[in-house]
Coordinates of C-alpha atoms and ligand atoms in Angstrom, one line a residue:
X1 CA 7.7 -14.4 -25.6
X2 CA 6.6 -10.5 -26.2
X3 CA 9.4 -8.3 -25.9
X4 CA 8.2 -5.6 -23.7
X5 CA 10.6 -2.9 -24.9
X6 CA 9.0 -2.9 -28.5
X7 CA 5.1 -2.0 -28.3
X8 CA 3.3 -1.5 -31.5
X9 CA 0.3 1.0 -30.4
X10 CA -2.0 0.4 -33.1
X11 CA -5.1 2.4 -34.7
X12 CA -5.7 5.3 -32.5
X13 CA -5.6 9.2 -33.4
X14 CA -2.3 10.6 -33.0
X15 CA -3.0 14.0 -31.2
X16 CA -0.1 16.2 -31.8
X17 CA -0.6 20.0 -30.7
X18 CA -0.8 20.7 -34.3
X19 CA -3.0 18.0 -35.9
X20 CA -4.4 14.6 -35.4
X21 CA -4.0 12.4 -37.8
X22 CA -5.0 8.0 -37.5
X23 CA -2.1 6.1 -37.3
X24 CA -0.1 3.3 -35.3
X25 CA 3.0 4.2 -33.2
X26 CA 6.1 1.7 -33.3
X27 CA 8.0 2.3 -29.7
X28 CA 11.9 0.4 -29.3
X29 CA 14.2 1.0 -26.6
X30 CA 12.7 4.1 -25.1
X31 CA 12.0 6.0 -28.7
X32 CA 9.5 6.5 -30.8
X33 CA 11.3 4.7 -33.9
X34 CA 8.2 5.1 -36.2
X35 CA 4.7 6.3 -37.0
X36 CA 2.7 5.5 -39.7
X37 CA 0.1 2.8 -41.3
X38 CA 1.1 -0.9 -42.4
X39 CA 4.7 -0.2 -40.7
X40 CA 6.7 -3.2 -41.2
X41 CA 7.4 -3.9 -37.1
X42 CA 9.3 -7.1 -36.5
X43 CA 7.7 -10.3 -34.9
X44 CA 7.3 -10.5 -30.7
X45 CA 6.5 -7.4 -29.8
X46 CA 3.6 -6.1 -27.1
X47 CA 0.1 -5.0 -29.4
X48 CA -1.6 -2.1 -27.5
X49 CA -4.9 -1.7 -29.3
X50 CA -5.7 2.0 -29.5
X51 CA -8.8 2.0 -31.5
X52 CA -11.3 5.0 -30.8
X53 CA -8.7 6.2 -28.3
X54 CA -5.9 9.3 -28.6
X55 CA -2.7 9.1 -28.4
X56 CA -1.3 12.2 -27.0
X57 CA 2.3 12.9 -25.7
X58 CA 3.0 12.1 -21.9
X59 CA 1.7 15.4 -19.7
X60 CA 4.5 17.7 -18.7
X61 CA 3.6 19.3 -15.5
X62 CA 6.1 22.5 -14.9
X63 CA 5.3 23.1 -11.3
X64 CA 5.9 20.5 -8.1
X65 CA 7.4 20.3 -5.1
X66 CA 7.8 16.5 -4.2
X67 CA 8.6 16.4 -0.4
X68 CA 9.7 20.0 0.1
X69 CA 10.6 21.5 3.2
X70 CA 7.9 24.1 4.0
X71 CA 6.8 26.2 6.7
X72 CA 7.7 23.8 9.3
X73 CA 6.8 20.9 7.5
X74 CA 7.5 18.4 4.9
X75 CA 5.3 17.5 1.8
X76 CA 3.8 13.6 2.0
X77 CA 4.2 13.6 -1.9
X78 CA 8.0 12.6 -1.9
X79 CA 9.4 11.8 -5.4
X80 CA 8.0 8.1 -5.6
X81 CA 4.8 8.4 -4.7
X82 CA 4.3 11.9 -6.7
X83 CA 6.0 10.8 -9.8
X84 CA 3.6 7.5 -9.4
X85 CA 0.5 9.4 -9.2
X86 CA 1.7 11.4 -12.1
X87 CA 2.0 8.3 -14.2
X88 CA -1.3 7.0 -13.3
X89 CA -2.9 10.6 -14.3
X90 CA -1.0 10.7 -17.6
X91 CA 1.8 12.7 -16.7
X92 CA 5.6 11.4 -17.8
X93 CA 7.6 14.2 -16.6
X94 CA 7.5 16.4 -13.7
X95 CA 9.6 19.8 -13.3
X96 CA 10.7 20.2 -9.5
X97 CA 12.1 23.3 -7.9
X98 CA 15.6 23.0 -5.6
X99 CA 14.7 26.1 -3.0
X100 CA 18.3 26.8 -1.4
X101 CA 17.9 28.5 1.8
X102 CA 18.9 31.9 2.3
X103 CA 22.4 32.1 2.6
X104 CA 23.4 29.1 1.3
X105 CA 24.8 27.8 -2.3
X106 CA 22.6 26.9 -4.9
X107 CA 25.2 24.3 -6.5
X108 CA 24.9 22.5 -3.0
X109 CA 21.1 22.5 -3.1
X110 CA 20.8 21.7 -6.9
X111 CA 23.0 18.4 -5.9
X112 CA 21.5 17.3 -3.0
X113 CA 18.0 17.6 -4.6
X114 CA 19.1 15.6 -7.3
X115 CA 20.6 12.5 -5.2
X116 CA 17.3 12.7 -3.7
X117 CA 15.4 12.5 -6.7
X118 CA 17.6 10.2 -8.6
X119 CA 16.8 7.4 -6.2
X120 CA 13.3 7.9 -6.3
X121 CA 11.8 9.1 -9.4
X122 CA 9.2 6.6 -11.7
X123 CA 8.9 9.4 -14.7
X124 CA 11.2 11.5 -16.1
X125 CA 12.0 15.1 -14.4
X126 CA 14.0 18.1 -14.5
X127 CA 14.5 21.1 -12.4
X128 CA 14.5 25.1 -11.7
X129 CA 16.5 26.5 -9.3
X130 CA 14.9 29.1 -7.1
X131 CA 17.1 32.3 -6.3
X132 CA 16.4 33.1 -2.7
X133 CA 19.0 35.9 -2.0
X134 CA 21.4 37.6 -4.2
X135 CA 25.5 38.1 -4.0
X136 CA 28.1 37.8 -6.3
X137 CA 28.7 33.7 -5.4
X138 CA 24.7 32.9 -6.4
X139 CA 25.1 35.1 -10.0
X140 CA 28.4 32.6 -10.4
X141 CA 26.7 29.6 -9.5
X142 CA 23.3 30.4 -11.9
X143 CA 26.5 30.1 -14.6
X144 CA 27.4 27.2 -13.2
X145 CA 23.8 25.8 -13.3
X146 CA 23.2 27.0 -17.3
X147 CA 26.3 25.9 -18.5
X148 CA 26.9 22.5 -16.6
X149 CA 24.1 21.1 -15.3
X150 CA 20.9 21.4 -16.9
X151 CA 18.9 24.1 -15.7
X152 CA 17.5 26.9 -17.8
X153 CA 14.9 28.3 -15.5
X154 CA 15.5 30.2 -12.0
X155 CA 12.2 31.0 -10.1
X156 CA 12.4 34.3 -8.1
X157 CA 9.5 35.0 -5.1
X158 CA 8.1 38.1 -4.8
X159 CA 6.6 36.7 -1.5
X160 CA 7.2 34.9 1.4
X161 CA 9.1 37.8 3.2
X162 CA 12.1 37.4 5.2
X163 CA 12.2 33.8 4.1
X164 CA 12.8 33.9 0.2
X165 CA 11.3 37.4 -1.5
X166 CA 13.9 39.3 -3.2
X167 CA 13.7 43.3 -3.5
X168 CA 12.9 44.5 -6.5
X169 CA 16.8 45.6 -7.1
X170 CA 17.7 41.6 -6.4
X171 CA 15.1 41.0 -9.0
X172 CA 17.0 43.1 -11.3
X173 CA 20.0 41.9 -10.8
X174 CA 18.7 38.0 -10.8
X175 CA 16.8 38.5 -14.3
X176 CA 20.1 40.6 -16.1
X177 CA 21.7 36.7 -14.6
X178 CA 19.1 35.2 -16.4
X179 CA 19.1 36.9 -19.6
X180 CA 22.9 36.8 -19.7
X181 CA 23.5 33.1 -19.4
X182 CA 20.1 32.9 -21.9
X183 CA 18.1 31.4 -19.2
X184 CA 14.7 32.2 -18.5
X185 CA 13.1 34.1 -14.9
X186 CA 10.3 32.5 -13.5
X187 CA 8.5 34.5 -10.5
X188 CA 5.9 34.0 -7.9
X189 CA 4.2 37.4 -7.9
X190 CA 2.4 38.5 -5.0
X191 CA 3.4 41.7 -3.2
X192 CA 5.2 40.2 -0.1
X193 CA 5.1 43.5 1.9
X194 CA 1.6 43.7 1.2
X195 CA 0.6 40.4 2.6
X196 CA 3.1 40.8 5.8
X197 CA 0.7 44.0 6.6
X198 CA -2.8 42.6 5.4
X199 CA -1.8 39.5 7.7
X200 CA -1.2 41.5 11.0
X201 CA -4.4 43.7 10.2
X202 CA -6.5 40.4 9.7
X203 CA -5.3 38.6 12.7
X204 CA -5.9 42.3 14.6
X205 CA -9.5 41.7 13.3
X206 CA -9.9 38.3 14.9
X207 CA -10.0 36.7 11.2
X208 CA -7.6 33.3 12.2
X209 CA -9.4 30.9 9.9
X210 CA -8.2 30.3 6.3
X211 CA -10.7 32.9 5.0
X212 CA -7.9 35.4 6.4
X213 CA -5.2 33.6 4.0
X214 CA -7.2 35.2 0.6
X215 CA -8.4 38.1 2.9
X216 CA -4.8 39.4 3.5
X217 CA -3.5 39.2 0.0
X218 CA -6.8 39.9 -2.4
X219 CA -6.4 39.9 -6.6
X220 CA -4.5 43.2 -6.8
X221 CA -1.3 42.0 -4.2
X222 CA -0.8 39.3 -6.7
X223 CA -1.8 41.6 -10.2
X224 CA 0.5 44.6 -9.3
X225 CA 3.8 41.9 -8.3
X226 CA 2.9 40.6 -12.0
X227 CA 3.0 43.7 -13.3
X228 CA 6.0 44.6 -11.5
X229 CA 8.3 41.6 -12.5
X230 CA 7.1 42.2 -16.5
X231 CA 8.5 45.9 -16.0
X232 CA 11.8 44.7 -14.8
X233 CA 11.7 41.5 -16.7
X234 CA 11.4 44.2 -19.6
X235 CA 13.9 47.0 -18.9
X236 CA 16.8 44.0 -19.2
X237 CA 14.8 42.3 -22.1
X238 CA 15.0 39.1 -19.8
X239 CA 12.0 36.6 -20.8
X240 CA 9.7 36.1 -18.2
X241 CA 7.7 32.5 -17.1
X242 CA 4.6 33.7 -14.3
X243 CA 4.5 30.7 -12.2
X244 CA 0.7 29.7 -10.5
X245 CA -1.2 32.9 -12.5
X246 CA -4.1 32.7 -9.9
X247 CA -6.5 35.5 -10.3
X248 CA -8.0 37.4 -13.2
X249 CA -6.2 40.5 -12.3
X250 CA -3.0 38.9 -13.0
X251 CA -3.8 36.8 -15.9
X252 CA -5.0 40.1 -17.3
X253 CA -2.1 41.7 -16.6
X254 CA 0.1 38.6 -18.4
X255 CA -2.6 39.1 -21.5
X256 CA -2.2 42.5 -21.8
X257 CA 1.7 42.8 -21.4
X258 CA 1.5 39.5 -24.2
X259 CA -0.8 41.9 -26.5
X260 CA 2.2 44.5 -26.1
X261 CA 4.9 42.4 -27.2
X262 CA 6.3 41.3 -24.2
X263 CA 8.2 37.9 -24.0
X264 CA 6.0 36.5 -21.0
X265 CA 4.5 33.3 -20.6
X266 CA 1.6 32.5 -17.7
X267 CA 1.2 29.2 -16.0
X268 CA -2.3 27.8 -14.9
X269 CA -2.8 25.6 -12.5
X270 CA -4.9 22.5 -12.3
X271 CA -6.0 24.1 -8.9
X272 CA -7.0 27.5 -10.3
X273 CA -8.6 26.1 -13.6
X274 CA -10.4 23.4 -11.9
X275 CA -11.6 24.9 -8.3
X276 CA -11.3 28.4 -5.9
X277 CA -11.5 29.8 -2.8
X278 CA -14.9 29.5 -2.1
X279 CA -14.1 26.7 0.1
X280 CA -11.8 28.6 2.5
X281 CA -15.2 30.1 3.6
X282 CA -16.0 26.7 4.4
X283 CA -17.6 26.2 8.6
X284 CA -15.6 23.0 8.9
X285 CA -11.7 24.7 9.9
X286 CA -10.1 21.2 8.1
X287 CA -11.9 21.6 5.1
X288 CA -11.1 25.0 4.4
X289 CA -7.3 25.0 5.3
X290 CA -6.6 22.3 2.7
X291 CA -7.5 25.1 -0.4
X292 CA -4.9 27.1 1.4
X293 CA -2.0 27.8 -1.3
X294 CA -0.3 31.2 -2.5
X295 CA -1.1 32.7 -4.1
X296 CA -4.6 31.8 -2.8
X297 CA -7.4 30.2 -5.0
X298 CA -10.1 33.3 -5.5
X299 CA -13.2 33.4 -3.9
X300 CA -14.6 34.9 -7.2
X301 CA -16.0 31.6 -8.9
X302 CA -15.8 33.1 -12.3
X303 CA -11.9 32.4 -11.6
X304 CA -11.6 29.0 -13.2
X305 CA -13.5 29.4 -16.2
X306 CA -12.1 32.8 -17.1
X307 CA -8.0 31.2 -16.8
X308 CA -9.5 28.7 -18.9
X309 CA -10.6 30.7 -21.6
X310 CA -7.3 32.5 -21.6
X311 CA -5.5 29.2 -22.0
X312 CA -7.6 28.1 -24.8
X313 CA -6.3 31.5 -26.2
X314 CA -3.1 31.4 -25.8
X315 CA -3.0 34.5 -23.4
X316 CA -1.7 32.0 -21.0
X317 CA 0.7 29.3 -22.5
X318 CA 1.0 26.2 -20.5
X319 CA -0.3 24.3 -17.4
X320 CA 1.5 23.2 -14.0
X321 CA 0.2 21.8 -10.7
X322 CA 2.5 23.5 -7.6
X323 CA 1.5 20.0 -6.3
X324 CA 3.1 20.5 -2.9
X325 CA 0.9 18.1 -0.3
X326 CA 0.2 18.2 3.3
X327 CA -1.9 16.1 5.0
X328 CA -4.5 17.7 7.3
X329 CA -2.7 17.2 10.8
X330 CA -0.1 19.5 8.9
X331 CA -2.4 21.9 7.6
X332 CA -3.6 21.6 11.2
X333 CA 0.1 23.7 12.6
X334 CA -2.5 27.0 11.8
X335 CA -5.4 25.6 13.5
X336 CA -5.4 28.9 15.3
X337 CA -3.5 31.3 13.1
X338 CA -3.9 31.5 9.0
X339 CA -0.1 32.8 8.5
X340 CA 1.0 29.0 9.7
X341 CA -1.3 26.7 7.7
X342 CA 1.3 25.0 5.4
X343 CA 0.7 25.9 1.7
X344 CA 0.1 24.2 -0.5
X345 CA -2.3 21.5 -2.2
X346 CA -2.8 18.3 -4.5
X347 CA -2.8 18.1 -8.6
X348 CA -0.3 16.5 -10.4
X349 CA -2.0 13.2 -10.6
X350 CA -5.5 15.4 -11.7
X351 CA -3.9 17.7 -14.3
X352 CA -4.8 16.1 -17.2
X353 CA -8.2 14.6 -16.6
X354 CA -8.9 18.3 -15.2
X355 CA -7.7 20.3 -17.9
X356 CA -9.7 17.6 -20.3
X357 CA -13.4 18.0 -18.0
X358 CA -12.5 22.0 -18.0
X359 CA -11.3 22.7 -21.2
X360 CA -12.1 20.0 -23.6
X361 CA -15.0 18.8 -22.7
X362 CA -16.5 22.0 -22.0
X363 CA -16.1 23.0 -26.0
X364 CA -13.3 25.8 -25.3
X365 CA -10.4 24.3 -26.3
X366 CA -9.6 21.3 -28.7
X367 CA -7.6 18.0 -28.3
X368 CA -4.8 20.0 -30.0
X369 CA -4.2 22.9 -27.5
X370 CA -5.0 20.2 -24.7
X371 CA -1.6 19.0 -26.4
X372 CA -0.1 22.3 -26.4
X373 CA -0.8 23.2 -23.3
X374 CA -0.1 19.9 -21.2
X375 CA 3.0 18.9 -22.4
X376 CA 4.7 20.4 -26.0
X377 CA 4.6 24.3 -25.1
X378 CA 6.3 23.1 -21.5
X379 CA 8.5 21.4 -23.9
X380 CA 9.5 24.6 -26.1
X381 CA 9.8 27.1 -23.1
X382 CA 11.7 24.9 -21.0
X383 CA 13.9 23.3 -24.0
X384 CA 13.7 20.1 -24.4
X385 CA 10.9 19.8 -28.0
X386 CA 10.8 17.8 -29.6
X387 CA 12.3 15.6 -27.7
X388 CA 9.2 15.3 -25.2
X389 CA 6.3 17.0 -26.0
X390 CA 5.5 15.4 -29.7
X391 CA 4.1 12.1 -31.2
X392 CA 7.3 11.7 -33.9
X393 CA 9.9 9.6 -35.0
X394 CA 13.1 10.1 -33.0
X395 CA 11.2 11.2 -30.0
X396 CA 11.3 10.0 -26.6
X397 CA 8.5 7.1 -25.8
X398 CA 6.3 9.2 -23.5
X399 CA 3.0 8.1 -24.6
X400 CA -0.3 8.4 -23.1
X401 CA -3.1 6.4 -24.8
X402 CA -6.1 8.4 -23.6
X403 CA -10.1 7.8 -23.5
X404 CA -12.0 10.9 -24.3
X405 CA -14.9 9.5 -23.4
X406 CA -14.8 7.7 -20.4
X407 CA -15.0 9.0 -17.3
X408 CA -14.2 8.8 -13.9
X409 CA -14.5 10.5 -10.2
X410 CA -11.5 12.2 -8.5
X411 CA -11.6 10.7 -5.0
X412 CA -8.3 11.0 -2.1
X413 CA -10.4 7.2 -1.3
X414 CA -9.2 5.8 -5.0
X415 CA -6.0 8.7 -5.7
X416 CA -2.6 7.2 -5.8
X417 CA -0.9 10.5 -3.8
X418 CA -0.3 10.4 -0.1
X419 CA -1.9 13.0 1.0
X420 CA -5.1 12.5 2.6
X421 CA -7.5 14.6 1.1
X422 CA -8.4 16.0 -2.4
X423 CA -9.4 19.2 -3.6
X424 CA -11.2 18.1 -7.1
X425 CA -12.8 15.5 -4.2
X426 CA -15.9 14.2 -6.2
X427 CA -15.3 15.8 -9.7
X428 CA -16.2 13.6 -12.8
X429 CA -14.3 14.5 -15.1
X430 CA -14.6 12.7 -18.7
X431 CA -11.1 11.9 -19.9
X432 CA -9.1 9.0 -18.7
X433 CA -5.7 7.6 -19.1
X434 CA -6.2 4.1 -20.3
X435 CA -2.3 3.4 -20.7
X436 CA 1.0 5.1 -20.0
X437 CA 4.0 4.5 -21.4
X438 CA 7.1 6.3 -19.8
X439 CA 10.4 5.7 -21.9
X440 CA 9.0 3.1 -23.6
X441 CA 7.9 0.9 -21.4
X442 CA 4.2 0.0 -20.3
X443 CA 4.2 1.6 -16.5
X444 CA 0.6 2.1 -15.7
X445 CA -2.4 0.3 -17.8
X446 CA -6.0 0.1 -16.7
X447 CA -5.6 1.1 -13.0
X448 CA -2.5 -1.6 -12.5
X449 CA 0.9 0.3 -12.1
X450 CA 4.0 -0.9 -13.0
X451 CA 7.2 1.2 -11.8
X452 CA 10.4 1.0 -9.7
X453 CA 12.1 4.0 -8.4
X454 CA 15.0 5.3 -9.8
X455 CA 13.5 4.4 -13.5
X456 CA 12.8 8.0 -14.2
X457 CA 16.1 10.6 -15.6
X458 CA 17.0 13.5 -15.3
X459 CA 17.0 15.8 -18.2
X460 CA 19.1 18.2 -18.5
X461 CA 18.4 21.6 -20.8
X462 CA 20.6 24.0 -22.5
X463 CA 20.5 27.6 -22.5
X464 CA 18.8 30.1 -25.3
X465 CA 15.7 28.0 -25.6
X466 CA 15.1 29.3 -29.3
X467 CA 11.3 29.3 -29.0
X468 CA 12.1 32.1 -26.5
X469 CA 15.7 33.4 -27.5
X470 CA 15.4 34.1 -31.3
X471 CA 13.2 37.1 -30.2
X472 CA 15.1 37.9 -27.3
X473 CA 18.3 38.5 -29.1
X474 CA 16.9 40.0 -32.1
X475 CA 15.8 42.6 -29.6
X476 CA 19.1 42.7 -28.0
X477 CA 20.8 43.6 -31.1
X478 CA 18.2 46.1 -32.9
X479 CA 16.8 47.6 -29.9
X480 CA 19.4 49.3 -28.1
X481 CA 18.8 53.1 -27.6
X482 CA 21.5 55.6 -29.0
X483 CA 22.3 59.1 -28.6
X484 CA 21.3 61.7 -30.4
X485 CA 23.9 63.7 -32.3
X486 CA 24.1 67.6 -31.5
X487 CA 27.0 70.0 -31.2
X488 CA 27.9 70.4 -27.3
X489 CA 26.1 73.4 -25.6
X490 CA 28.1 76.3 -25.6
X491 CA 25.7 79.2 -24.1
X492 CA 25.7 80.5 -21.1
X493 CA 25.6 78.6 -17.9
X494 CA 24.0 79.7 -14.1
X495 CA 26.5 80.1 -11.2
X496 CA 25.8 78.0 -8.0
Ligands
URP1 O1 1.3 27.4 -1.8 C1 2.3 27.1 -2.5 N1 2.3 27.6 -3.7 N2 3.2 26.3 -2.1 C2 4.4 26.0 -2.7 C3 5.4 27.0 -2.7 C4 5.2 28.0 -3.9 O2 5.1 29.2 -3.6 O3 5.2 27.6 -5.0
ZN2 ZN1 5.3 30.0 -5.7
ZN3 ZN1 -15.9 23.2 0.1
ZN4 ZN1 5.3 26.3 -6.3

């Protein structure tokens, strides 16, 4: 009888995002208990033959939203069927966002979005908190959050006016939070006035289609709100996480403020790296209105290549989805208006297989910053290396045994998400999970998955990340201005 919690993954290339090395993997009870050749691995246990395959650490995707609440609607992805299709694409963990509304408390949200998730999840997760107004209760509860349960990353929107943006003294105030309880501040940046304007202006024109979504809110609305949040991010020396960088202006503006020392990181998108906004120009009003997102896929086709070749750099550091799905009779609630299309679209099963076709395949990056980039520099921001994120002993047992060389076509007809479309629809891309492993056990294996829900865990993270805080509080401690020195002024002083 094979024991199905002890799998011996055997002659594959261990792709860590620091080397590969040939070697065979010996998974018990949810860890990695050892890697190595001729390992002495006891008798009964499940052989996975990894020969001329990698064996790469489960993807971490940073950015979902499994069965959100948005703009009248609710996502189809909820978290079983997302966390499924992220299985199937090679992805073991997910990080969610709880988006209190306005108003209300963030400890409430954070709870309820966790009984939700709980009961549902197939893969690992953890979660930001989004900070959607400011008083003294939400500073308390981010505390609360940081020291008690698990969450070391508040998003902060820049967008979405009247419904969650923040002004830019909130912003302050939210990312001094941040910095105090050693916690980094994650933003969407587009310029939420902005777009409220552009909006009226395009709808004034008689532009209703989704055209008018990119149309109201061009490059520089979402480069200047980046450059914005690094200048306060900066004056309280709070780290900074740019969530869905989706033009060249702002990834430009992440590079630069990176070349100048500043503690920012920029988050990709499969979306952005693997297609753009050319298709909102699209004749056919339901296939344009399902590449509607924000900030909005650009029009400019150079787009994708370009945020790939800053990735492969390391001017952007690491790769989420925003998978946040709705089906085209939602998308359909802005049939006759832009502002109302629901935003939002497909990835997290496509991540990895895109990111491969995009960046691998296409000679700009290597297996090893595929690594870095999918799953262990996620791992290192967000707190939780080398627990996930690394092939190693002691680590968890999230283990993707992955075929560079086969291929295979994105389709909605063969996807495992709920939403009825695709937006890599047709794409062959050449890199294919063969086998995933999530704790340690076998849950998806050519094309046949394997889950329950409720089998994925939470994980909680601590405060002061160090791949982000060593700096951070050097530059607390050395870099505080003094005064200078000088006997007081005692000349003569005008009347008024
Ligand atoms: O279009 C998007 N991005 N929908 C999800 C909400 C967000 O802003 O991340
Ligand atoms: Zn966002
Ligand atoms: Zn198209
Ligand atoms: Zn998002």
């Amino acid at each position: 009888m094979l024991n199905q919690s002890r799998i011996l993954i055997k002659g594959g290339k261990i792709v860590n995002e620091d080397c590969s090395i040939i070697s065979d993997v010996y998974i018990e009870d949810g860890r990695i208990k050892e890697v190595g050749l001729n390992l002495q691995i006891p008798a009964g246990v499940t052989v996975i033959d990894a020969t001329d395959k990698l064996v790469i650490p489960g993807g971490i995707d940073t950015h979902t939203h499994m069965e959100l609440a948005f703009m009248g609607t609710k996502a189809v992805d909820d978290f079983h069927i997302g966390t499924k299709a992220a299985l199937a694409g090679g992805t073991t963990m997910i990080l969610d966002f709880v988006i209190p509304q306005r108003g209300t408390s963030l400890l409430e949200a954070y709870d309820r979005w966790r009984v939700t998730a709980d009961a549902k999840v197939c893969c690992d997760y953890s979660l930001h908190v989004a900070v959607t107004w400011w008083s003294d209760k939400v500073k308390k509860e981010m505390e609360t959050l940081a020291k008690e349960k698990g969450v070391n990353s508040f998003k902060m929107f820049m967008a979405y006016k009247d419904v969650f943006m923040l002004q830019d003294h909130e912003l302050y105030a939210a990312f001094s939070q941040c910095k105090e309880i050693g916690a980094i501040a994650q933003v969407h940046a587009e310029n939420g006035d902005l777009i409220a304007e552009g909006a009226k202006k395009m709808l004034s024109l008689g532009i209703t289609g989704p055209e008018g979504h990119e149309l109201c809110r061009p490059e520089e609305v979402e480069a200047e709100a980046t450059q914005r949040a690094i200048t306060i991010a900066h004056a309280v020396n709070c780290p900074l996480y740019v969530v869905h960088v989706m033009s060249k202006s702002a990834a430009k503006v992440v590079s630069n403020a990176r070349r100048n020392g500043r503690v920012v990181f920029g988050e990709p998108i499969a979306a952005g790296l693997g297609t753009d906004g050319t298709h909102c120009w699209h004749k056919d009003w339901a296939h344009a209105a399902k590449f509607v997102m924000g900030p909005p896929l650009r029009p400019d086709p150079s787009t994708p290549g370009y945020l790939m070749d800053l990735l492969a750099n390391d001017d952007l550091s690491v790769t989420g989805t925003d998978n946040c799905t709705f089906s085209v009779c939602q998308k359909a609630l802005g049939k006759d208006d832009f502002t109302k299309i629901p935003n939002g679209v497909n990835g997290v099963e496509d991540r990895m297989s895109v990111i491969w076709e995009k960046g691998v395949h296409s000679g700009k990056m290597d297996e090893n910053r595929f690594v870095a980039v999918t799953s262990s520099n996620a791992a290192k921001i967000f707190n939780f290396y080398p627990q996930k994120g690394k092939i190693a002993k002691g680590c968890d047992a999230d283990v993707v045994i992955w075929d560079p060389k086969a291929t295979r076509k994105i389709s909605a007809a063969t996807h495992h998400q709920a939403v009825d479309y695709n937006i890599f629809e047709g794409m062959e891309c050449h890199g294919v999970p063969v086998v995933t492993i999530s704790r340690g056990k076998v849950v998806y294996e050519r094309g046949q998955l394997k889950t329950q829900p409720g089998q994925g865990r939470f994980v909680p993270r601590q405060p002061y990340a160090e791949f982000i805080y060593k700096r951070v509080n050097q530059r607390e401690q050395v870099g505080q201005p003094s005064p200078v020195i000088r006997k007081p002024y005692d000349g003569e002083i005008i009347a008024i």
